[in-house]
Amino acid sequence: MKIVVIGGTGLIGSKLVKNLRERGHDLLAAAPTTGVNTITREGLAEALDGADIVVDVANAPVWEDKAVLEFFETSGRNLLAAEAAAGVRHHVALSVVGSERLPDNGYFRAKVAQENLIKASCIPYTILRATQFFEFVGGIAQSGTVGEEIRLSPALFQPIASDDVVAALADVTVAPPVNGTVEVAGPEAMPLDEVVRRFLSATRDTRKVAPDVHARYFGSVLDDQSLTPGKSPRLGAIRFEDWLGQQVSR
Ligand SMILES: NC(=O)c1ccc[n+]([C@@H]2O[C@H](COP(=O)([O-])OP(=O)(O)OC[C@H]3O[C@@H](n4cnc5c(N)ncnc54)[C@H](OP(=O)(O)O)[C@@H]3O)[C@@H](O)[C@H]2O)c1
C-alpha cells in the first residue's frame, strides 16, 4: 500500500514515515525540501501517482492570521484536487482539538477552513484532532512573554507527546476512513500556566510565569473547556513529567 505523507519531513511527519515504514508500508515523505509543494503544486501529481492513502501533516511557515489561512486553504484545495485525480482512497489530516471553539485564534480559523475543505471533498477521510504537543510548550511560553514576565491563563489543557500523536495517527491511517473526526489527548488535564512553569524550571529558564485569567492564548481568552477534548478521546500514555525528565537528561 503506497502512503504519501505531506509534511513528511516535519516533527510529526518524519516520525510517522518511520512508524509506517516499520509496519511494512511503502512510504513517500513529501515536502518542499523533497521536491513536493502543495502551494505551487510542484511535484504533487508525480508524488500522488499510485497512492492509496495521503496523510496531510504539513504546517504553515508563517502564522500571521491572513498568511496562515491562505496556506491551509490553498494547500488543502490543491492537495484534494490532486488526490481526486490520482484516485486516492483515504485522506487523513491532523488538526487541533477545540479549533471551532476559539474563533479569535487565526491559526485555529485556518485549521477549521482546512477541515471544511476535507469534509466537502469527495475523498473518504479521517480527521485526527490532537491537543497541544509537549514539544509546543516552549512556544506557548514565548507567546505569553511580555518583557521579562510571562502571563498565561490557568485554564486546563491536556497536552500530549508527539510520539503518542504519531501512534494514533498511524492507527487511523491504516484503518478504514471514518468520514468524521477522532480526538487524541494527553493522559492528564493540567493548568496551562503550571505546565509552562514546570517546563521553564526544568530547562533552567529563570523567567516567572504569572497566572492571568484574562491572558489571551494566541488571541483567545480560555476556559477549562476551550482546549480540552470531548467525551472519550483516545489517550496518550506518556506523562508530561516523564517526557520532561527525558528532555533534560539528554
Ligand atoms: N503544535 C501543536 O501543538 C499541534 C497540535 C495539534 C495539531 N497540530 C498540527 O500538526 C501538524 C504537523 O505539525 P508539525 O509540528 O509536525 O509541523 P512542522 O514540524 O513545522 O513540519 C511542517 C511540515 O510541513 C512541510 N511544508 C511546509 N510548507 C509546505 C508546502 N508548501 N507543501 C508541502 N509541505 C509543506 C514542511 O516541509 P519542509 O521541511 O520542506 O519545510 C514540514 O515537513 C500541523 O498541521 C499542525 O496544525 C499541531
XYZ file of N, CA, C and O in Angstrom, residues 69-176:
432
model
N -4.185 31.371 6.997
C -5.449 30.971 6.359
C -5.209 30.664 4.881
O -5.674 29.650 4.359
N -4.456 31.545 4.237
C -4.153 31.349 2.813
C -3.399 30.033 2.597
O -3.659 29.309 1.643
N -2.452 29.737 3.509
C -1.671 28.498 3.375
C -2.588 27.283 3.429
O -2.571 26.435 2.520
N -3.391 27.166 4.511
C -4.182 25.937 4.668
C -5.276 25.829 3.602
O -5.609 24.723 3.173
N -5.828 26.980 3.154
C -6.857 26.904 2.106
C -6.247 26.501 0.763
O -6.746 25.605 0.086
N -5.145 27.149 0.384
C -4.545 26.849 -0.925
C -3.968 25.437 -0.937
O -4.189 24.661 -1.867
N -3.253 25.091 0.118
C -2.652 23.769 0.209
C -3.735 22.695 0.180
O -3.637 21.705 -0.555
N -4.801 22.906 0.971
C -5.898 21.928 1.042
C -6.570 21.741 -0.308
O -6.789 20.605 -0.755
N -6.879 22.858 -0.979
C -7.550 22.778 -2.295
C -6.680 22.042 -3.304
O -7.139 21.133 -3.988
N -5.409 22.438 -3.394
C -4.503 21.814 -4.378
C -4.333 20.327 -4.095
O -4.334 19.493 -5.009
N -4.187 20.001 -2.819
C -3.938 18.614 -2.441
C -5.161 17.745 -2.734
O -5.045 16.666 -3.351
N -6.347 18.203 -2.329
C -7.557 17.394 -2.527
C -7.853 17.218 -4.018
O -8.281 16.133 -4.450
N -7.601 18.257 -4.835
C -7.826 18.135 -6.283
C -6.863 17.109 -6.875
O -7.253 16.260 -7.697
N -5.606 17.151 -6.446
C -4.612 16.196 -6.961
C -4.949 14.774 -6.498
O -4.763 13.803 -7.249
N -5.471 14.637 -5.292
C -5.850 13.307 -4.789
C -7.032 12.749 -5.583
O -7.070 11.549 -5.898
N -8.014 13.614 -5.895
C -9.172 13.155 -6.676
C -8.697 12.660 -8.036
O -9.123 11.597 -8.515
N -7.777 13.395 -8.658
C -7.256 12.999 -9.974
C -6.482 11.687 -9.900
O -6.498 10.890 -10.839
N -5.823 11.450 -8.785
C -4.986 10.249 -8.649
C -5.774 9.047 -8.113
O -5.241 7.937 -8.039
N -7.036 9.255 -7.729
C -7.857 8.151 -7.223
C -7.483 7.700 -5.811
O -7.628 6.525 -5.457
N -7.024 8.645 -4.974
C -6.664 8.328 -3.578
C -7.929 7.889 -2.824
O -9.001 8.483 -2.980
N -7.797 6.850 -1.955
C -8.965 6.258 -1.309
C -9.157 6.686 0.147
O -10.173 6.410 0.755
N -8.145 7.366 0.726
C -8.289 7.798 2.124
C -7.404 9.022 2.352
O -6.189 8.961 2.131
N -8.027 10.120 2.769
C -7.285 11.340 3.113
C -7.319 11.476 4.632
O -8.396 11.485 5.241
N -6.143 11.590 5.225
C -6.040 11.732 6.682
C -5.402 13.085 6.970
O -4.411 13.454 6.328
N -5.965 13.826 7.922
C -5.364 15.124 8.265
C -5.263 15.266 9.777
O -6.086 14.722 10.522
N -4.248 15.994 10.207
C -4.053 16.255 11.639
C -4.514 17.682 11.938
O -4.016 18.640 11.342
N -5.484 17.796 12.850
C -5.987 19.122 13.225
C -5.881 19.293 14.749
O -5.192 18.515 15.402
N -6.550 20.304 15.269
C -6.357 20.658 16.682
C -7.688 20.583 17.448
O -8.699 21.140 16.984
N -7.681 19.922 18.591
C -8.868 19.853 19.463
C -9.337 21.276 19.790
O -8.533 22.131 20.161
N -10.624 21.514 19.647
C -11.219 22.792 20.070
C -11.092 23.921 19.065
O -11.465 25.052 19.382
N -10.606 23.633 17.846
C -10.382 24.714 16.858
C -11.608 25.606 16.681
O -11.488 26.824 16.608
N -12.795 24.987 16.600
C -14.009 25.767 16.315
C -14.462 26.576 17.533
O -15.283 27.471 17.405
N -13.892 26.270 18.720
C -14.331 26.974 19.932
C -13.611 28.306 20.131
O -13.979 29.081 21.002
N -12.514 28.546 19.365
C -11.729 29.770 19.575
C -11.597 30.558 18.260
O -10.527 30.623 17.658
N -12.715 31.186 17.820
C -12.680 31.895 16.532
C -11.771 33.121 16.521
O -11.455 33.630 15.454
N -11.333 33.599 17.720
C -10.406 34.748 17.745
C -8.975 34.320 17.429
O -8.089 35.169 17.285
N -8.736 33.025 17.373
C -7.395 32.500 17.110
C -7.260 32.245 15.595
O -7.937 31.381 15.036
N -6.411 33.040 14.945
C -6.277 32.961 13.484
C -5.792 31.598 13.003
O -6.210 31.107 11.955
N -4.902 30.970 13.771
C -4.386 29.648 13.383
C -5.530 28.630 13.420
O -5.667 27.803 12.516
N -6.361 28.711 14.466
C -7.483 27.764 14.583
C -8.493 27.990 13.450
O -9.061 27.036 12.926
N -8.731 29.265 13.079
C -9.659 29.533 11.959
C -9.145 28.859 10.693
O -9.911 28.305 9.905
N -7.823 28.890 10.504
C -7.231 28.266 9.303
C -7.396 26.743 9.349
O -7.646 26.106 8.329
N -7.270 26.143 10.545
C -7.435 24.685 10.654
C -8.903 24.297 10.401
O -9.172 23.274 9.785
N -9.852 25.138 10.855
C -11.270 24.859 10.586
C -11.524 24.941 9.074
O -12.232 24.103 8.506
N -10.910 25.927 8.413
C -11.064 26.047 6.951
C -10.509 24.801 6.258
O -11.111 24.269 5.322
N -9.358 24.312 6.723
C -8.760 23.090 6.167
C -9.729 21.912 6.355
O -9.971 21.134 5.422
N -10.303 21.790 7.558
C -11.234 20.691 7.837
C -12.467 20.781 6.934
O -12.952 19.763 6.424
N -12.982 22.014 6.728
C -14.198 22.169 5.916
C -13.968 21.753 4.463
O -14.847 21.174 3.830
N -12.773 22.045 3.940
C -12.460 21.620 2.567
C -12.470 20.090 2.477
O -12.969 19.514 1.505
N -11.927 19.448 3.498
C -11.862 17.971 3.508
C -13.276 17.392 3.541
O -13.608 16.472 2.782
N -14.122 17.970 4.431
C -15.490 17.448 4.577
C -16.296 17.641 3.296
O -17.185 16.852 2.998
N -15.992 18.714 2.534
C -16.743 18.997 1.308
C -16.201 18.227 0.103
O -16.816 18.230 -0.960
N -15.065 17.577 0.250
C -14.463 16.885 -0.909
C -15.115 15.520 -1.086
O -15.876 15.057 -0.238
N -14.803 14.874 -2.201
C -15.416 13.565 -2.481
C -14.536 12.421 -1.960
O -14.851 11.258 -2.165
N -13.452 12.742 -1.293
C -12.499 11.695 -0.876
C -12.816 11.222 0.544
O -12.955 12.050 1.453
N -12.958 9.896 0.748
C -13.166 9.387 2.108
C -12.040 9.883 3.021
O -10.876 9.934 2.602
N -12.386 10.255 4.258
C -11.386 10.929 5.095
C -11.473 10.534 6.565
O -12.490 10.009 7.019
N -10.391 10.814 7.261
C -10.378 10.784 8.730
C -9.623 12.027 9.190
O -8.498 12.274 8.730
N -10.245 12.812 10.066
C -9.544 13.954 10.678
C -9.191 13.544 12.107
O -10.083 13.170 12.879
N -7.911 13.582 12.421
C -7.483 13.336 13.805
C -7.196 14.695 14.423
O -6.361 15.447 13.923
N -7.919 15.004 15.502
C -7.674 16.267 16.217
C -6.863 15.954 17.464
O -7.300 15.161 18.300
N -5.694 16.583 17.572
C -4.828 16.374 18.734
C -4.822 17.633 19.597
O -5.068 18.741 19.109
N -4.504 17.465 20.876
C -4.280 18.616 21.758
C -2.850 19.130 21.525
O -2.109 18.589 20.692
N -2.427 20.130 22.276
C -1.110 20.749 22.101
C -0.009 19.722 22.388
O -0.090 18.969 23.355
N 1.015 19.726 21.538
C 2.148 18.800 21.738
C 3.014 19.302 22.906
O 3.211 20.509 23.069
N 3.601 18.372 23.671
C 4.563 18.772 24.712
C 5.656 19.635 24.074
O 6.144 20.593 24.675
N 6.040 19.288 22.860
C 7.124 19.998 22.155
C 6.751 21.456 21.868
O 7.612 22.254 21.483
N 5.453 21.803 22.022
C 4.984 23.157 21.721
C 4.937 24.034 22.973
O 4.697 25.244 22.878
N 5.212 23.451 24.161
C 5.069 24.208 25.415
C 6.031 25.406 25.454
O 5.675 26.494 25.926
N 7.237 25.236 24.918
C 8.188 26.358 24.843
C 7.625 27.493 23.999
O 7.799 28.672 24.320
N 6.930 27.156 22.918
C 6.289 28.157 22.040
C 5.165 28.881 22.769
O 4.953 30.079 22.565
N 4.442 28.150 23.635
C 3.365 28.782 24.414
C 3.975 29.790 25.389
O 3.460 30.899 25.559
N 5.106 29.423 26.006
C 5.804 30.349 26.918
C 6.172 31.624 26.158
O 5.946 32.747 26.635
N 6.702 31.450 24.964
C 7.130 32.593 24.147
C 5.949 33.492 23.833
O 6.046 34.709 23.891
N 4.801 32.863 23.518
C 3.612 33.631 23.106
C 3.076 34.497 24.245
O 2.441 35.520 24.006
N 3.322 34.091 25.504
C 2.804 34.852 26.646
C 3.818 35.802 27.239
O 3.567 36.415 28.278
N 4.973 35.940 26.574
C 6.060 36.747 27.137
C 5.888 38.234 26.839
O 5.706 38.633 25.694
N 5.913 39.020 27.920
C 5.949 40.486 27.770
C 7.141 40.936 28.596
O 7.101 40.875 29.826
N 8.223 41.341 27.936
C 9.463 41.705 28.640
C 10.004 40.486 29.378
O 10.203 39.433 28.801
N 10.211 40.658 30.697
C 10.781 39.560 31.498
C 9.692 38.657 32.076
O 9.978 37.645 32.698
N 8.413 39.065 31.864
C 7.323 38.325 32.501
C 6.527 37.516 31.478
O 6.411 37.898 30.319
N 5.987 36.382 31.951
C 5.124 35.569 31.097
C 3.758 35.520 31.762
O 3.638 35.116 32.921
N 2.732 35.975 31.067
C 1.369 35.936 31.620
C 0.584 34.887 30.861
O 0.471 34.956 29.632
N 0.073 33.915 31.610
C -0.655 32.826 30.945
C -1.916 32.464 31.711
O -1.980 32.578 32.946
N -2.879 31.957 30.966
C -4.142 31.523 31.563
C -3.920 30.280 32.428
O -3.145 29.397 32.054
N -4.624 30.192 33.577
C -4.570 28.963 34.375
C -5.617 27.943 33.914
O -5.848 26.942 34.618
N -6.246 28.156 32.759
C -7.261 27.204 32.265
C -6.620 25.837 32.027
O -5.432 25.740 31.715
N -7.449 24.800 32.146
C -6.934 23.449 31.904
C -6.663 23.220 30.426
O -7.395 23.719 29.564
N -5.603 22.478 30.133
C -5.417 21.892 28.802
C -4.851 20.505 29.016
O -4.563 20.101 30.146
N -4.746 19.714 27.962
C -4.388 18.302 28.133
C -3.331 17.907 27.101
O -3.625 17.159 26.178
N -2.107 18.456 27.244
C -1.096 18.291 26.193
C -0.646 16.841 26.031
O -0.851 16.019 26.928
N 0.003 16.572 24.912
C 0.330 15.199 24.518
C 1.726 15.137 23.895
O 2.159 16.094 23.237
N 2.411 14.016 24.075
C 3.724 13.810 23.449
C 3.536 13.563 21.952
O 2.604 12.855 21.550
N 4.441 14.099 21.135
C 4.313 13.877 19.685
C 4.360 12.389 19.354
O 3.715 11.936 18.406
N 5.083 11.592 20.159
C 5.135 10.138 19.896
C 3.750 9.499 20.039
O 3.401 8.582 19.288
N 2.959 9.986 21.008
C 1.598 9.460 21.176
C 0.685 9.907 20.032
O -0.207 9.168 19.607
N 0.894 11.141 19.539
C 0.113 11.618 18.386
C 0.406 10.725 17.179
O -0.494 10.286 16.459
N 1.687 10.431 16.987
C 2.100 9.632 15.828
C 1.505 8.219 15.909
O 1.036 7.670 14.900
N 1.483 7.640 17.112
C 0.913 6.288 17.258
C -0.568 6.292 16.864
O -1.030 5.402 16.129
N -1.302 7.319 17.313
C -2.734 7.406 16.976
C -2.917 7.655 15.479
O -3.792 7.070 14.832
N -2.062 8.512 14.936
C -2.161 8.861 13.515
C -1.869 7.638 12.635
O -2.550 7.394 11.634
N -0.876 6.868 13.031
C -0.534 5.661 12.258
C -1.714 4.694 12.273
O -2.061 4.103 11.233
N -2.364 4.546 13.418
C -3.515 3.631 13.514
C -4.670 4.081 12.620
O -5.238 3.278 11.889
N -5.034 5.380 12.678
C -6.182 5.813 11.862
C -5.834 5.800 10.370
O -6.705 5.611 9.534
N -4.553 5.963 10.053
C -4.145 5.983 8.639
C -4.414 4.639 7.970
O -4.933 4.586 6.841
N -4.104 3.557 8.637
C -4.259 2.235 8.007
C -5.623 1.596 8.297
O -5.935 0.543 7.775
N -6.448 2.264 9.132
C -7.821 1.784 9.375
C -8.723 2.355 8.271
O -8.340 3.304 7.584
N -9.929 1.807 8.097
C -10.841 2.388 7.099
C -11.193 3.832 7.468
O -11.220 4.186 8.650
